[in-house]
Amino acid sequence: MQTWTIDGREVPVVTANTVVVGTGSAGFCAADRLWELGQDDVVMVADKVNAGSSRNAGSDKQTYYKLTLSGGDGDSVHEMAQTLFSGGAMDGDNALAEAALSARGFLRLCDLGVPFPQNRFGEFIGYKTDHDPRRRATSVGPYTSRSMVEQLEKKVHRNGTRIFDECRVVDVVVRDGEVVGLLVLRTDVPHDGALSPWLLFRCTNLVYATGGPAGMYATRVFPHGQWGASGAAYRAGVHGKNLTEWQFGLASTHPRWNVSGTYMQVIPRFVSTDADGNDEREFLTEAIDDYGRLLSMVFLKGYQWPFDIRKARDGSSLIDLLVYRETVLRGRRVFLDFRRNPVRDELDASALSPEAHDYLERAGVLFGTPIERLRAMNEPAYQFYLGKNPYVDLEQQMLEVDVCAQHNNGGLVVDAWWQSNVAGFFPVGEAGGAHGVYRPGGAALNSGQVGATRAAQLVAARRTQAPSDEATFAAAAGPVLAAAAGLVRRASARAAGGTPDNTGELLTAVQVLMSEKAGPVRSAASIREALEQVHTWLCAYDDTVSADASSRRSVNRTFLVRDILTSAYVYLSAMADYVAHGGRSRGSVLYTDADGTLPLVGHGDASDDELDLPDVFRFALDGGALDEEVQEAAWVPPGATPDAAWSAVEPRSPDDPAGTPVFRWRARRPIPEDDDFFENVWREFREHGNIH
Ligand SMILES: Cc1cc2nc3c(=O)[nH]c(=O)nc-3n(C[C@H](O)[C@H](O)[C@H](O)COP(=O)(O)OP(=O)(O)OC[C@H]3O[C@@H](n4cnc5c(N)ncnc54)[C@H](O)[C@@H]3O)c2cc1C
C-alpha cells in the first residue's frame, strides 16, 4: 500500500493485477483459480468478510447442480446445456460453459474438502431438483454453500492472498471503457479522524463477486448484511441483463430461512393474525374449500419452490398468492403452526393426493401433528430453529413467514468468459446475470464456480498487463474520489446544521416500496408509482442526504443507500420497459393483467370457476413468448447521450440528476456449435490455449 496525493488528498492506494470484490463462494473461487493459474498478484476486498449469501443462507437441503456423475443414466454436456438454456432468455455460450465446467468446478470443491455425499465406489449419487430432467442435483445438507466458502477460504488463506475487510464499494473507476480501479470506504475508520477513510485499488482486472442486490427489498430471505454493489457498476457504465427476473419464495423472516422441503411436506397449519398477533385465523380455507386439495398443495410447496407463476392457475403457487394477500394486501402477519393439523384436529390421510400420500407413507409419517411428523422425518430441520437467533421452538411457537425475495437470476452482463461490456470487469456469481427466466435449483452455486473459473482463465492468459500508470490512474480516480468526498461533506454539513440523519429512514422506505410495488406481484401502475418515487429520491439525494460525519455507520449508509437507490431505479425502469415490450407473467412474477384470468377453484374439470380473489391477481402467462430475447439495461449519467440503439422507457432530460436508464432487446446467443474433432481442438489448444 502506498500513499498518494490524489485530488489534494492523501489516500492509500493498493496496486494489483486483479482485485476480487466479495468473499462468497464465487469470489473465493475466483481468487483461488487465479492463484492456481499463476496469477498471484491478487487481493480481495469485502464490506464484511463473513457476510454474503453463500456463507449465511441455505435451506432444508441446499442444492448444487452439476453433470450426472453416477449410475447408468445417460447425460452429456450438451444435454445439460440444453436444460439450462431451456429456462428461457439465457445466452447459449453461458449455458454451454456452465455445463462443460460443472464437473470440474464440483470435483474441485470435493478435493478441497466439501463433503458431497458419494457411495462406496465414489459415485456422486444425485437427486432431481426443479427444472431438472435428470438427477443432477446434490447437497451437503442445509449449509452447502457455507461449506463451499469455508473450504475455498482456507485455500485462499493458504495461498497467502491478502484480504481487505470492512470496505464498502463506493465507485468503480473506469477509463475509456476499461476498468482501472475501485474506490472503497473503510467502514472501520472514523471519517473525522487522522486516518484516511478512503482506499483506492489500482488494477487491471476487477472480479465483481458482490452477490445479488439484496438490499433493494424489505421482504427478503437474503441474510442480514448482504447488500450488493450493483449500483456502482451501473454508475460506471456496466450493463445489466434480465433484471426483471427475481425469484421469490416462502421463507421465515425471523430468522430468515427458506421453508422448503420437509417444512412443507409435513403439512403445517397456515394462520394469519393482525399486526399485534391477535385475531388468529386459518386463511387458506377461505380460497381452498376442498380439504384434500389444501393438504396436497401445501405438501407440494415442499419441492415446488420458489413461486412459479405457471403453477398459480391450478397449482401450488396459489399458496404463495394467498400468503401475499394476507401480508401485503391485508397488512396481516402469517405464521406456520406445526403444533396442530390444518383444518381438522386429526390428519385425514385418505384425503391426500396419491403423490403426497405415497410419499408420507413411505416416510412412515402418516400420523400425529406436523411437528411430530417433522421430528420423525427430519429432526435436524426442527433443531435448526432452536439454534438460530432469534430462537424458535416449533414445538411451542409459531414461525412467521412471508413471500420473500431470494435470488436475482438477472444481473450484470457477462460474455462467454464472464467479462462485461467494460473491459477487465468480470461480474461473477449472483452479481452477474448469467441465468434466464427459470433455472434448475442449484444452478446458482454452479454458475458462481464456473463464472469465477472462466474469468480467472481469461485474466491469467490474456490480461496480465500492468495496471495503468500513476498519472493515468490519478486522473481517472481523482474526480471519483472528489465526488464521494463532496457527498460526505455536504451530508455531514447538513447533519451539523441540525437536519436529522435520514439515511436509515430512506433505506427502509425504498425497501418497503420495492416489496410492495415491485415484488412477486407487480402491475404497470405499481411499477410506475414506485419508479416515480425512487426517481424523486434519487434526484434529491445529493441535496437532502444528511449523515453525521462522526458516525461510521451514517457515512457508510450514505453510499449504501445511494447504491440501492441507483439499483432500484435501474431495476424498476427495466420492469416498466418489460411491460412496455409486451412482457407478461413468467418466472417468479405475476404481472397484473386486466384481460387475464384468476386462479381456479380447482374442481379439476373444464367447467372450473375462477376464485374470488382481488383483481391484482389477474394474469396472463407469457408462455415463453420472450424466451429468445434478452433485455439489456444501461444507466446513462447526467449530461451524456445514450447510443441510438438504446431507448428510455421514460423520457428524461439529459441533465436529469438521476441519470437515465436505457434498454435494448437483442436475440439471445445460441448454444455454440464448436468443432468437436479432437485433432483440430488439440492444435488450437496448443497454439492459443483456446482462450479467446
Ligand atoms: C435462502 C437462500 C437459499 C438458497 N439456496 C440455494 C440453493 O439451494 N442452490 C443454489 O444454487 N443457490 C441457492 N441460493 C442462491 C446462492 O446461495 C447465491 O446465489 C450464492 O451463494 C451467491 O454467491 P456469491 O459468491 O455470488 O455472493 P455472496 O455469497 O452473496 O457474497 C457476496 C460478497 O460480496 C460482499 N459485498 C456485498 N455487497 C458489498 C458492498 N457493497 N461492498 C463490498 N462488499 C460487498 C459480501 O460481504 C460478500 O462477501 C440461495 C440463496 C438464499 C438467500
PDB file of C-alpha atoms in Angstrom, residues 311-509:
ATOM      1  CA  LYS A 311     -48.402 -23.105 -11.109  1.00  0.00           C
ATOM      2  CA  ALA A 312     -50.650 -20.247  -9.999  1.00  0.00           C
ATOM      3  CA  ARG A 313     -53.719 -21.025 -12.083  1.00  0.00           C
ATOM      4  CA  ASP A 314     -54.350 -24.512 -10.780  1.00  0.00           C
ATOM      5  CA  GLY A 315     -51.328 -25.499  -8.733  1.00  0.00           C
ATOM      6  CA  SER A 316     -49.362 -24.975  -5.549  1.00  0.00           C
ATOM      7  CA  SER A 317     -48.371 -21.343  -6.264  1.00  0.00           C
ATOM      8  CA  LEU A 318     -51.833 -20.387  -5.068  1.00  0.00           C
ATOM      9  CA  ILE A 319     -50.424 -20.823  -1.562  1.00  0.00           C
ATOM     10  CA  ASP A 320     -47.839 -18.062  -2.186  1.00  0.00           C
ATOM     11  CA  LEU A 321     -50.542 -15.750  -3.525  1.00  0.00           C
ATOM     12  CA  LEU A 322     -52.773 -16.329  -0.513  1.00  0.00           C
ATOM     13  CA  VAL A 323     -49.878 -15.558   1.824  1.00  0.00           C
ATOM     14  CA  TYR A 324     -49.151 -12.430  -0.216  1.00  0.00           C
ATOM     15  CA  ARG A 325     -52.793 -11.372   0.092  1.00  0.00           C
ATOM     16  CA  GLU A 326     -52.579 -11.598   3.876  1.00  0.00           C
ATOM     17  CA  THR A 327     -49.272  -9.796   4.323  1.00  0.00           C
ATOM     18  CA  VAL A 328     -49.191  -7.198   1.544  1.00  0.00           C
ATOM     19  CA  LEU A 329     -52.823  -6.590   0.641  1.00  0.00           C
ATOM     20  CA  ARG A 330     -54.346  -7.010   4.104  1.00  0.00           C
ATOM     21  CA  GLY A 331     -51.417  -5.902   6.255  1.00  0.00           C
ATOM     22  CA  ARG A 332     -51.607  -9.040   8.405  1.00  0.00           C
ATOM     23  CA  ARG A 333     -48.886 -11.443   9.576  1.00  0.00           C
ATOM     24  CA  VAL A 334     -48.634 -15.069   8.505  1.00  0.00           C
ATOM     25  CA  PHE A 335     -47.302 -17.950  10.594  1.00  0.00           C
ATOM     26  CA  LEU A 336     -46.712 -21.655  10.182  1.00  0.00           C
ATOM     27  CA  ASP A 337     -48.102 -23.607  13.089  1.00  0.00           C
ATOM     28  CA  PHE A 338     -46.547 -27.050  13.420  1.00  0.00           C
ATOM     29  CA  ARG A 339     -48.382 -27.871  16.637  1.00  0.00           C
ATOM     30  CA  ARG A 340     -51.733 -28.538  15.049  1.00  0.00           C
ATOM     31  CA  ASN A 341     -53.023 -30.071  11.836  1.00  0.00           C
ATOM     32  CA  PRO A 342     -54.666 -27.849   9.236  1.00  0.00           C
ATOM     33  CA  VAL A 343     -58.439 -27.506   9.419  1.00  0.00           C
ATOM     34  CA  ARG A 344     -59.142 -30.674  11.481  1.00  0.00           C
ATOM     35  CA  ASP A 345     -57.651 -31.968  14.718  1.00  0.00           C
ATOM     36  CA  GLU A 346     -56.588 -35.239  13.137  1.00  0.00           C
ATOM     37  CA  LEU A 347     -54.869 -35.577   9.777  1.00  0.00           C
ATOM     38  CA  ASP A 348     -57.247 -37.393   7.448  1.00  0.00           C
ATOM     39  CA  ALA A 349     -54.668 -39.100   5.252  1.00  0.00           C
ATOM     40  CA  SER A 350     -57.327 -40.552   2.968  1.00  0.00           C
ATOM     41  CA  ALA A 351     -57.930 -37.035   1.616  1.00  0.00           C
ATOM     42  CA  LEU A 352     -54.325 -36.608   0.431  1.00  0.00           C
ATOM     43  CA  SER A 353     -53.401 -36.787  -3.259  1.00  0.00           C
ATOM     44  CA  PRO A 354     -51.835 -40.156  -4.187  1.00  0.00           C
ATOM     45  CA  GLU A 355     -48.437 -38.437  -4.591  1.00  0.00           C
ATOM     46  CA  ALA A 356     -48.486 -36.892  -1.107  1.00  0.00           C
ATOM     47  CA  HIS A 357     -49.985 -39.999   0.478  1.00  0.00           C
ATOM     48  CA  ASP A 358     -47.407 -42.291  -1.067  1.00  0.00           C
ATOM     49  CA  TYR A 359     -44.505 -40.069  -0.025  1.00  0.00           C
ATOM     50  CA  LEU A 360     -45.603 -39.634   3.569  1.00  0.00           C
ATOM     51  CA  GLU A 361     -46.492 -43.296   3.866  1.00  0.00           C
ATOM     52  CA  ARG A 362     -43.053 -44.325   2.622  1.00  0.00           C
ATOM     53  CA  ALA A 363     -41.513 -41.913   5.102  1.00  0.00           C
ATOM     54  CA  GLY A 364     -43.627 -43.613   7.809  1.00  0.00           C
ATOM     55  CA  VAL A 365     -45.216 -40.356   8.978  1.00  0.00           C
ATOM     56  CA  LEU A 366     -48.917 -40.694   8.272  1.00  0.00           C
ATOM     57  CA  PHE A 367     -49.727 -39.837  11.869  1.00  0.00           C
ATOM     58  CA  GLY A 368     -49.854 -37.148  14.538  1.00  0.00           C
ATOM     59  CA  THR A 369     -49.222 -33.441  14.267  1.00  0.00           C
ATOM     60  CA  PRO A 370     -46.964 -31.586  11.819  1.00  0.00           C
ATOM     61  CA  ILE A 371     -44.236 -31.220  14.468  1.00  0.00           C
ATOM     62  CA  GLU A 372     -44.352 -34.956  15.192  1.00  0.00           C
ATOM     63  CA  ARG A 373     -44.036 -35.674  11.503  1.00  0.00           C
ATOM     64  CA  LEU A 374     -41.212 -33.137  11.152  1.00  0.00           C
ATOM     65  CA  ARG A 375     -39.207 -34.617  14.007  1.00  0.00           C
ATOM     66  CA  ALA A 376     -39.743 -38.132  12.718  1.00  0.00           C
ATOM     67  CA  MET A 377     -38.772 -37.255   9.178  1.00  0.00           C
ATOM     68  CA  ASN A 378     -36.087 -34.624   9.648  1.00  0.00           C
ATOM     69  CA  GLU A 379     -35.028 -33.923  13.242  1.00  0.00           C
ATOM     70  CA  PRO A 380     -32.254 -31.503  12.132  1.00  0.00           C
ATOM     71  CA  ALA A 381     -34.933 -29.326  10.497  1.00  0.00           C
ATOM     72  CA  TYR A 382     -36.566 -28.966  13.936  1.00  0.00           C
ATOM     73  CA  GLN A 383     -33.239 -28.461  15.727  1.00  0.00           C
ATOM     74  CA  PHE A 384     -32.237 -25.845  13.204  1.00  0.00           C
ATOM     75  CA  TYR A 385     -34.644 -23.208  14.542  1.00  0.00           C
ATOM     76  CA  LEU A 386     -33.556 -23.936  18.114  1.00  0.00           C
ATOM     77  CA  GLY A 387     -30.032 -22.896  17.223  1.00  0.00           C
ATOM     78  CA  LYS A 388     -30.875 -19.665  15.438  1.00  0.00           C
ATOM     79  CA  ASN A 389     -31.157 -16.078  16.524  1.00  0.00           C
ATOM     80  CA  PRO A 390     -33.987 -15.447  17.233  1.00  0.00           C
ATOM     81  CA  TYR A 391     -34.561 -18.902  18.597  1.00  0.00           C
ATOM     82  CA  VAL A 392     -37.867 -20.560  17.652  1.00  0.00           C
ATOM     83  CA  ASP A 393     -39.098 -23.778  19.251  1.00  0.00           C
ATOM     84  CA  LEU A 394     -41.555 -25.173  16.739  1.00  0.00           C
ATOM     85  CA  GLU A 395     -42.974 -27.408  19.498  1.00  0.00           C
ATOM     86  CA  GLN A 396     -44.092 -24.275  21.340  1.00  0.00           C
ATOM     87  CA  GLN A 397     -44.149 -21.365  18.919  1.00  0.00           C
ATOM     88  CA  MET A 398     -45.408 -20.430  15.504  1.00  0.00           C
ATOM     89  CA  LEU A 399     -42.968 -19.422  12.781  1.00  0.00           C
ATOM     90  CA  GLU A 400     -43.529 -16.136  10.940  1.00  0.00           C
ATOM     91  CA  VAL A 401     -43.247 -16.416   7.149  1.00  0.00           C
ATOM     92  CA  ASP A 402     -43.712 -14.316   4.029  1.00  0.00           C
ATOM     93  CA  VAL A 403     -43.118 -14.489   0.273  1.00  0.00           C
ATOM     94  CA  CYS A 404     -39.518 -13.272   0.225  1.00  0.00           C
ATOM     95  CA  ALA A 405     -37.011 -12.145  -2.422  1.00  0.00           C
ATOM     96  CA  GLN A 406     -34.494 -14.973  -2.625  1.00  0.00           C
ATOM     97  CA  HIS A 407     -32.327 -14.686  -5.710  1.00  0.00           C
ATOM     98  CA  ASN A 408     -31.822 -12.483  -8.746  1.00  0.00           C
ATOM     99  CA  ASN A 409     -31.488 -14.544 -11.914  1.00  0.00           C
ATOM    100  CA  GLY A 410     -30.544 -11.419 -13.850  1.00  0.00           C
ATOM    101  CA  GLY A 411     -27.623  -9.142 -13.104  1.00  0.00           C
ATOM    102  CA  LEU A 412     -24.642  -7.516 -14.758  1.00  0.00           C
ATOM    103  CA  VAL A 413     -23.927  -8.612 -18.341  1.00  0.00           C
ATOM    104  CA  VAL A 414     -21.394 -11.355 -18.955  1.00  0.00           C
ATOM    105  CA  ASP A 415     -19.925 -12.770 -22.141  1.00  0.00           C
ATOM    106  CA  ALA A 416     -18.706 -16.335 -22.599  1.00  0.00           C
ATOM    107  CA  TRP A 417     -15.730 -15.536 -20.286  1.00  0.00           C
ATOM    108  CA  TRP A 418     -17.854 -13.674 -17.757  1.00  0.00           C
ATOM    109  CA  GLN A 419     -16.365 -10.367 -18.897  1.00  0.00           C
ATOM    110  CA  SER A 420     -18.849  -7.496 -19.023  1.00  0.00           C
ATOM    111  CA  ASN A 421     -19.088  -4.755 -21.639  1.00  0.00           C
ATOM    112  CA  VAL A 422     -16.396  -2.865 -19.632  1.00  0.00           C
ATOM    113  CA  ALA A 423     -13.014  -4.439 -20.400  1.00  0.00           C
ATOM    114  CA  GLY A 424     -11.408  -6.039 -17.364  1.00  0.00           C
ATOM    115  CA  PHE A 425     -14.637  -6.017 -15.328  1.00  0.00           C
ATOM    116  CA  PHE A 426     -15.891  -9.551 -14.591  1.00  0.00           C
ATOM    117  CA  PRO A 427     -19.196  -9.958 -12.712  1.00  0.00           C
ATOM    118  CA  VAL A 428     -19.263 -13.500 -11.284  1.00  0.00           C
ATOM    119  CA  GLY A 429     -21.712 -15.311  -9.004  1.00  0.00           C
ATOM    120  CA  GLU A 430     -25.031 -13.688  -8.295  1.00  0.00           C
ATOM    121  CA  ALA A 431     -23.817 -10.184  -9.215  1.00  0.00           C
ATOM    122  CA  GLY A 432     -23.619 -11.427 -12.806  1.00  0.00           C
ATOM    123  CA  GLY A 433     -26.697 -12.146 -14.851  1.00  0.00           C
ATOM    124  CA  ALA A 434     -25.902 -15.499 -16.415  1.00  0.00           C
ATOM    125  CA  HIS A 435     -29.310 -17.103 -15.764  1.00  0.00           C
ATOM    126  CA  GLY A 436     -32.523 -16.665 -17.694  1.00  0.00           C
ATOM    127  CA  VAL A 437     -36.133 -16.859 -16.535  1.00  0.00           C
ATOM    128  CA  TYR A 438     -36.096 -20.326 -14.969  1.00  0.00           C
ATOM    129  CA  ARG A 439     -33.114 -22.275 -13.708  1.00  0.00           C
ATOM    130  CA  PRO A 440     -32.715 -25.664 -12.071  1.00  0.00           C
ATOM    131  CA  GLY A 441     -32.375 -25.474  -8.286  1.00  0.00           C
ATOM    132  CA  GLY A 442     -28.659 -25.459  -7.516  1.00  0.00           C
ATOM    133  CA  ALA A 443     -27.639 -23.818 -10.792  1.00  0.00           C
ATOM    134  CA  ALA A 444     -26.741 -20.598  -8.968  1.00  0.00           C
ATOM    135  CA  LEU A 445     -23.960 -22.233  -6.993  1.00  0.00           C
ATOM    136  CA  ASN A 446     -22.648 -23.989 -10.106  1.00  0.00           C
ATOM    137  CA  SER A 447     -22.773 -20.763 -12.094  1.00  0.00           C
ATOM    138  CA  GLY A 448     -20.692 -18.992  -9.442  1.00  0.00           C
ATOM    139  CA  GLN A 449     -17.934 -21.601  -9.644  1.00  0.00           C
ATOM    140  CA  VAL A 450     -17.974 -21.713 -13.428  1.00  0.00           C
ATOM    141  CA  GLY A 451     -18.056 -17.938 -13.941  1.00  0.00           C
ATOM    142  CA  ALA A 452     -15.223 -17.472 -11.459  1.00  0.00           C
ATOM    143  CA  THR A 453     -13.151 -20.134 -13.215  1.00  0.00           C
ATOM    144  CA  ARG A 454     -13.781 -18.708 -16.679  1.00  0.00           C
ATOM    145  CA  ALA A 455     -12.916 -15.179 -15.558  1.00  0.00           C
ATOM    146  CA  ALA A 456      -9.709 -16.427 -13.910  1.00  0.00           C
ATOM    147  CA  GLN A 457      -8.738 -18.327 -17.055  1.00  0.00           C
ATOM    148  CA  LEU A 458      -9.140 -15.267 -19.242  1.00  0.00           C
ATOM    149  CA  VAL A 459      -7.324 -12.979 -16.809  1.00  0.00           C
ATOM    150  CA  ALA A 460      -4.415 -15.396 -16.326  1.00  0.00           C
ATOM    151  CA  ALA A 461      -3.994 -15.918 -20.066  1.00  0.00           C
ATOM    152  CA  ARG A 462      -4.886 -12.591 -21.623  1.00  0.00           C
ATOM    153  CA  ARG A 463      -4.997  -9.793 -19.096  1.00  0.00           C
ATOM    154  CA  THR A 464      -1.647  -9.922 -17.380  1.00  0.00           C
ATOM    155  CA  GLN A 465      -0.573  -6.386 -18.256  1.00  0.00           C
ATOM    156  CA  ALA A 466       0.345  -3.915 -15.508  1.00  0.00           C
ATOM    157  CA  PRO A 467      -2.357  -1.565 -14.229  1.00  0.00           C
ATOM    158  CA  SER A 468      -2.487   1.964 -15.656  1.00  0.00           C
ATOM    159  CA  ASP A 469       0.453   4.220 -14.753  1.00  0.00           C
ATOM    160  CA  GLU A 470       0.247   6.556 -11.782  1.00  0.00           C
ATOM    161  CA  ALA A 471      -0.666   9.694 -13.692  1.00  0.00           C
ATOM    162  CA  THR A 472      -3.365   7.978 -15.739  1.00  0.00           C
ATOM    163  CA  PHE A 473      -4.814   6.362 -12.652  1.00  0.00           C
ATOM    164  CA  ALA A 474      -4.765   9.577 -10.637  1.00  0.00           C
ATOM    165  CA  ALA A 475      -6.523  11.406 -13.472  1.00  0.00           C
ATOM    166  CA  ALA A 476      -9.278   8.778 -13.582  1.00  0.00           C
ATOM    167  CA  ALA A 477      -9.647   8.282  -9.824  1.00  0.00           C
ATOM    168  CA  GLY A 478      -9.436  11.971  -8.861  1.00  0.00           C
ATOM    169  CA  PRO A 479     -12.955  13.012  -9.924  1.00  0.00           C
ATOM    170  CA  VAL A 480     -14.456   9.840  -8.433  1.00  0.00           C
ATOM    171  CA  LEU A 481     -12.794  10.500  -5.097  1.00  0.00           C
ATOM    172  CA  ALA A 482     -13.690  14.187  -5.177  1.00  0.00           C
ATOM    173  CA  ALA A 483     -17.358  13.373  -5.834  1.00  0.00           C
ATOM    174  CA  ALA A 484     -17.503  10.861  -2.972  1.00  0.00           C
ATOM    175  CA  ALA A 485     -15.766  13.217  -0.543  1.00  0.00           C
ATOM    176  CA  GLY A 486     -18.082  16.039  -1.660  1.00  0.00           C
ATOM    177  CA  LEU A 487     -21.161  13.908  -0.964  1.00  0.00           C
ATOM    178  CA  VAL A 488     -19.995  13.187   2.589  1.00  0.00           C
ATOM    179  CA  ARG A 489     -19.015  16.822   3.146  1.00  0.00           C
ATOM    180  CA  ARG A 490     -22.461  18.104   2.164  1.00  0.00           C
ATOM    181  CA  ALA A 491     -24.302  15.342   4.047  1.00  0.00           C
ATOM    182  CA  SER A 492     -22.355  15.998   7.221  1.00  0.00           C
ATOM    183  CA  ALA A 493     -22.754  19.787   6.925  1.00  0.00           C
ATOM    184  CA  ARG A 494     -26.491  19.198   6.820  1.00  0.00           C
ATOM    185  CA  ALA A 495     -26.316  16.977   9.908  1.00  0.00           C
ATOM    186  CA  ALA A 496     -24.176  19.575  11.701  1.00  0.00           C
ATOM    187  CA  GLY A 497     -26.736  22.216  10.738  1.00  0.00           C
ATOM    188  CA  GLY A 498     -29.471  20.277  12.552  1.00  0.00           C
ATOM    189  CA  THR A 499     -31.049  18.159   9.782  1.00  0.00           C
ATOM    190  CA  PRO A 500     -31.584  14.741  11.360  1.00  0.00           C
ATOM    191  CA  ASP A 501     -29.735  11.799   9.845  1.00  0.00           C
ATOM    192  CA  ASN A 502     -32.095  10.431   7.194  1.00  0.00           C
ATOM    193  CA  THR A 503     -30.100   7.542   5.729  1.00  0.00           C
ATOM    194  CA  GLY A 504     -31.794   4.851   7.843  1.00  0.00           C
ATOM    195  CA  GLU A 505     -35.263   6.182   7.100  1.00  0.00           C
ATOM    196  CA  LEU A 506     -34.607   6.309   3.371  1.00  0.00           C
ATOM    197  CA  LEU A 507     -33.122   2.816   3.365  1.00  0.00           C
ATOM    198  CA  THR A 508     -36.255   1.365   4.956  1.00  0.00           C
ATOM    199  CA  ALA A 509     -38.559   3.411   2.749  1.00  0.00           C
TER     200      ALA A 509
END
